Amino acid sequence: MSAFATQHAAAGRRVVLITSGGTKVPLESRTVRFLDNFSSGRRGACSAEYFIDSGYAVVFLHRHRSLYPYSRMFSTINVMDALQLTSGDEASGSADEVLVNPQVLPNIAKVLKKYHEVKDGGLLLPIEFSTLSEYLHLLKAAAQALSTIGPKAMFYLAAAVSDFYIPASEMPEHKIQSSNGPLQLSLNMVPKILSPLVKDWAPQAFVISFKLETDAAILLDKARGALKNYRHQAVVANVLDSRRGYVVVVTPKTQDELILTEEDVKNEVEIEEMIVSNLTSAHNRFINQQAS
Ligand code: PMT
């Protein structure tokens, strides 16, 4: 991650660390069961593409098997239905051929080309986590690695991180037995990682957290509360049910509502394009302020 950051910064590129997907909280050391959450990783995967289009290099810290940039567009497709087999002929020595059905994978050639350009250009560094503790360790390492490039680093914390966990010392080793009757769990609070990130690990970086609520009435107060507590640059506030079409970007001085219109939806515009455009402009201003 350090080499990735310094190499891109030296080439004049900004670097964004995107966190994406949910976190798994194990209930047993030899884990059979765990607590999870709803996050698909679409916000993070989709945003990664728009950041790359805007000239950024991306460290993509994502939950194992959550949505991934570019392939996310085909995530609901069964690969077996997307391929066609033409049997070869043993007698003439021709081999079986596998072809892609473009009706099942629309735009595949365009997306594949873009994916390989990004991969060959070394613009995307994927890093995987599954559990909460892996996430926390990797985020700290990433923050320290990106801190070397100062304000050119952006943190875009879109992962849905668990607020609760069972410490290793309190976790049973083996599978919890249902024969012991109903299960009562006592969970500890996960420390808010935003605090050391902003204060200690990457104090010069441009940091954006997300705020998710199910009750729209408390969303903006919570977002403003987070800005006040952690003193970072912006919060992207969203409500679970409307998150694909409506978010508010809150900064200490501004509040921008981003909304997809019916026309946008018809034209397959994605709200992440608006979020990334809003935040890259804010990042420009932030860098210019630091320089002056
Ligand atoms: O993945 P999708 O299905 O596309 O959904 C996208 C999303 C709804 C997950 C995304 O837009 C979003 O809102 N992500 C943040 C969800 C969340 O965890 O919100 P929160 O209000 O619980 O946490 C607020 C912030 O604190 C987050 O930026 C989180 O990274 C941070 N946090 C959380 C826990 C913790 N221990 N330390 C933290 O710093």
XYZ file of C-alpha atoms and ligand atoms in Angstrom:
331
model
C 0.000 0.000 0.000
C 2.898 2.374 0.796
C 4.589 1.673 -2.518
C 1.274 2.096 -4.367
C 0.624 5.466 -2.700
C 4.097 6.925 -3.199
C 4.391 5.707 -6.776
C 1.053 7.262 -7.791
C 1.645 10.482 -5.870
C 5.037 10.819 -7.601
C 3.196 10.469 -10.929
C 0.929 13.380 -9.897
C -2.090 11.229 -9.055
C -4.253 11.415 -5.972
C -4.999 8.221 -4.084
C -8.317 7.252 -2.518
C -8.793 4.458 -0.041
C -12.305 3.069 -0.405
C -13.714 0.736 2.224
C -16.574 -1.388 0.999
C -19.006 -4.084 2.138
C -20.087 -5.360 5.533
C -18.053 -6.959 8.310
C -18.415 -10.393 9.857
C -18.373 -10.706 13.680
C -17.680 -14.292 14.803
C -19.559 -15.808 17.745
C -17.147 -18.751 18.220
C -13.340 -18.978 17.769
C -13.770 -21.984 15.495
C -16.428 -20.021 13.727
C -19.675 -21.674 12.714
C -21.898 -18.645 13.317
C -21.361 -14.932 12.941
C -23.229 -11.606 12.881
C -23.369 -9.824 9.564
C -25.110 -6.883 7.911
C -26.899 -5.932 4.703
C -24.118 -4.140 2.782
C -23.613 -5.452 -0.756
C -20.526 -3.361 -1.483
C -22.197 -1.745 -4.466
C -21.551 1.811 -3.261
C -17.825 1.144 -2.861
C -17.352 -0.858 -6.076
C -19.273 1.622 -8.177
C -17.498 4.631 -6.641
C -14.094 3.032 -7.332
C -14.855 3.160 -11.069
C -15.829 6.838 -10.961
C -12.746 7.760 -8.915
C -10.535 6.034 -11.486
C -12.363 7.916 -14.273
C -11.614 11.127 -12.338
C -7.866 10.427 -12.315
C -7.445 8.793 -8.906
C -5.619 5.595 -8.034
C -7.747 3.408 -5.748
C -6.924 1.169 -2.805
C -10.065 -0.962 -2.640
C -10.391 -2.419 0.874
C -13.386 -4.683 0.470
C -15.238 -7.530 2.078
C -14.414 -10.900 0.524
C -17.064 -11.715 -2.139
C -18.772 -8.328 -1.955
C -19.268 -6.471 -5.234
C -16.102 -5.648 -7.173
C -15.455 -2.807 -9.650
C -16.482 -3.658 -13.236
C -17.563 -7.267 -12.535
C -20.307 -5.801 -10.272
C -22.310 -5.069 -13.435
C -22.700 -8.788 -14.074
C -23.012 -9.972 -10.480
C -26.507 -11.403 -10.852
C -25.733 -13.373 -13.983
C -25.132 -17.107 -13.949
C -21.899 -17.593 -15.870
C -23.194 -20.894 -17.298
C -26.022 -19.010 -19.027
C -23.589 -16.447 -20.398
C -21.418 -18.950 -22.259
C -22.173 -20.977 -25.360
C -20.408 -24.203 -26.230
C -19.672 -25.226 -29.780
C -18.480 -28.821 -29.742
C -15.330 -29.565 -31.689
C -14.794 -32.511 -33.954
C -12.332 -35.154 -32.769
C -11.911 -36.557 -36.267
C -10.731 -33.253 -37.758
C -8.881 -32.325 -34.526
C -10.894 -29.132 -33.854
C -11.302 -28.314 -30.142
C -14.461 -27.311 -28.254
C -15.047 -23.568 -28.365
C -16.598 -21.434 -25.653
C -18.143 -18.145 -26.733
C -19.753 -15.347 -24.734
C -23.431 -14.684 -25.353
C -23.559 -10.868 -25.665
C -27.305 -10.842 -24.993
C -26.698 -12.241 -21.509
C -23.635 -10.030 -20.876
C -24.491 -6.699 -22.541
C -21.528 -4.299 -22.911
C -19.098 -7.025 -21.835
C -16.463 -6.076 -24.437
C -16.485 -2.411 -23.364
C -16.342 -3.242 -19.648
C -13.645 -5.891 -20.128
C -11.496 -3.455 -22.088
C -11.808 -0.848 -19.347
C -11.071 -3.439 -16.635
C -7.838 -4.496 -18.360
C -6.763 -0.876 -18.946
C -7.204 -0.205 -15.218
C -5.434 -3.434 -14.247
C -2.526 -2.938 -16.655
C -2.199 0.690 -15.536
C -1.931 -0.487 -11.896
C -4.693 1.941 -10.875
C -6.596 -0.420 -8.580
C -5.108 -2.165 -5.555
C -7.626 -4.665 -4.165
C -7.277 -5.762 -0.522
C -9.730 -8.191 1.087
C -11.127 -8.588 4.590
C -13.843 -10.774 6.058
C -13.996 -10.183 9.780
C -14.233 -6.988 11.779
C -10.745 -7.450 13.243
C -9.195 -7.936 9.789
C -10.926 -4.743 8.669
C -9.620 -2.752 11.636
C -6.025 -3.934 11.189
C -6.014 -3.348 7.450
C -7.574 0.102 7.765
C -4.878 1.154 10.233
C -2.133 -0.159 7.922
C -3.744 1.578 4.933
C -4.076 4.864 6.803
C -0.442 4.827 7.811
C 0.641 3.907 4.285
C -1.382 6.745 2.721
C -0.380 9.300 5.348
C 2.964 9.680 3.529
C 1.210 11.539 0.687
C -0.505 14.060 3.003
C -3.533 15.926 1.605
C -3.387 14.039 -1.716
C -4.883 11.044 0.094
C -8.629 10.647 0.427
C -10.428 8.177 2.703
C -13.910 7.168 1.538
C -15.286 5.001 4.331
C -18.337 3.400 2.746
C -18.052 0.011 4.488
C -20.802 -0.898 6.938
C -18.665 -1.649 9.972
C -20.091 -3.453 12.978
C -20.403 -1.366 16.147
C -20.496 -4.513 18.312
C -18.243 -7.542 18.786
C -17.323 -10.339 21.183
C -13.703 -10.076 22.427
C -11.573 -13.172 21.714
C -11.132 -13.769 25.461
C -14.930 -14.050 25.918
C -15.656 -16.150 22.853
C -16.349 -19.875 23.233
C -13.858 -21.993 21.314
C -16.315 -24.542 19.961
C -19.710 -24.375 18.299
C -22.366 -23.041 20.690
C -24.681 -25.922 21.554
C -28.404 -25.447 20.968
C -28.999 -28.185 23.570
C -27.995 -25.563 26.194
C -31.217 -23.656 25.440
C -31.866 -20.086 24.248
C -28.785 -18.000 23.502
C -28.058 -14.702 25.205
C -25.250 -12.611 23.769
C -23.426 -9.740 25.382
C -21.521 -7.641 22.841
C -18.840 -5.047 23.495
C -18.662 -1.709 21.678
C -16.166 -1.429 18.812
C -14.132 1.769 19.264
C -14.942 4.334 16.557
C -11.994 3.979 14.246
C -12.581 7.397 12.685
C -11.136 9.052 15.748
C -7.522 7.722 15.559
C -7.674 7.796 11.760
C -8.278 11.554 11.690
C -6.187 12.468 14.732
C -3.193 10.156 14.554
C -2.897 7.893 11.518
C -3.494 10.266 8.599
C -3.996 13.761 10.039
C -3.402 15.601 6.742
C -5.721 13.472 4.606
C -9.181 14.336 3.245
C -11.540 12.044 5.161
C -15.139 11.197 4.289
C -17.259 8.989 6.496
C -20.733 7.693 5.729
C -23.776 7.810 7.970
C -26.525 5.284 7.527
C -29.871 5.441 9.295
C -33.284 3.892 8.779
C -35.041 6.902 10.346
C -34.646 9.890 8.008
C -35.669 12.267 10.816
C -32.391 11.786 12.715
C -30.015 11.440 9.737
C -28.701 14.980 9.348
C -28.254 15.590 13.071
C -26.244 12.381 13.272
C -24.110 13.422 10.299
C -23.419 16.835 11.830
C -22.678 15.178 15.166
C -20.072 12.954 13.482
C -18.377 15.996 11.871
C -18.256 17.731 15.223
C -16.904 14.693 17.077
C -14.282 13.553 14.620
C -13.429 16.855 12.893
C -13.036 15.327 9.462
C -14.033 16.892 6.152
C -17.372 15.390 5.040
C -20.126 12.895 5.788
C -22.218 11.225 3.110
C -25.581 10.684 4.778
C -28.041 8.107 3.478
C -31.168 6.213 4.484
C -31.270 2.452 3.933
C -34.304 2.317 1.625
C -33.463 5.345 -0.531
C -29.665 4.988 -0.653
C -29.520 4.266 -4.368
C -31.261 7.513 -5.329
C -30.716 10.093 -2.592
C -27.804 11.137 -0.372
C -26.749 14.340 1.377
C -23.100 15.378 1.432
C -22.617 17.282 4.681
C -19.515 19.375 5.441
C -18.997 21.802 8.347
C -20.251 24.670 6.132
C -22.383 23.060 3.403
C -25.113 20.539 2.799
C -25.563 19.224 -0.758
C -28.563 17.054 -1.602
C -27.818 14.664 -4.459
C -30.901 13.191 -6.080
C -31.405 10.914 -9.063
C -34.326 12.113 -11.180
C -36.607 9.737 -13.107
C -34.778 10.841 -16.235
C -31.425 9.928 -14.616
C -32.741 6.503 -13.708
C -33.968 5.991 -17.293
C -30.512 6.964 -18.558
C -28.871 4.579 -16.064
C -27.076 7.408 -14.264
C -25.723 6.172 -10.931
C -25.752 8.305 -7.790
C -22.115 7.383 -7.110
C -21.132 9.457 -10.161
C -22.667 12.515 -8.438
C -21.120 11.682 -5.060
C -17.647 11.257 -6.572
C -17.950 14.455 -8.606
C -19.023 16.412 -5.509
C -16.202 15.023 -3.381
C -13.397 15.309 -5.923
C -14.236 19.026 -6.258
C -14.171 19.375 -2.481
C -10.840 17.514 -2.410
C -9.431 20.002 -4.976
C -10.420 22.908 -2.756
C -8.956 21.145 0.293
C -5.590 20.611 -1.430
C -5.490 24.217 -2.651
C -6.252 25.511 0.856
C -3.450 23.421 2.351
C -1.045 24.764 -0.268
C -1.930 28.446 0.313
O -22.910 -1.516 0.263
P -24.241 -0.980 -0.236
O -25.306 -2.044 -0.177
O -24.128 -0.300 -1.580
O -24.713 0.143 0.824
C -23.982 1.312 0.983
C -23.963 1.761 2.463
C -25.371 2.067 2.899
C -23.361 0.644 3.326
C -23.062 3.044 2.559
O -23.633 4.063 1.762
C -22.961 3.532 4.000
O -23.753 4.299 4.490
N -21.922 3.031 4.725
C -21.676 3.337 6.169
C -22.627 2.505 6.980
C -22.334 2.651 8.451
O -21.629 1.828 9.005
O -22.794 3.717 9.019
P -22.616 4.048 10.579
O -23.483 5.200 10.794
O -22.854 2.823 11.429
O -21.067 4.411 10.716
C -20.634 5.715 10.426
C -19.173 5.762 10.038
O -18.345 5.357 11.127
C -18.815 4.899 8.829
O -18.123 5.662 7.844
C -17.887 3.830 9.401
O -16.795 3.538 8.507
C -17.358 4.484 10.677
N -17.136 3.519 11.755
C -18.073 2.595 12.072
C -17.829 1.699 13.114
C -16.617 1.805 13.820
N -16.323 0.996 14.808
N -15.717 2.749 13.493
C -15.962 3.609 12.495
O -15.129 4.494 12.230
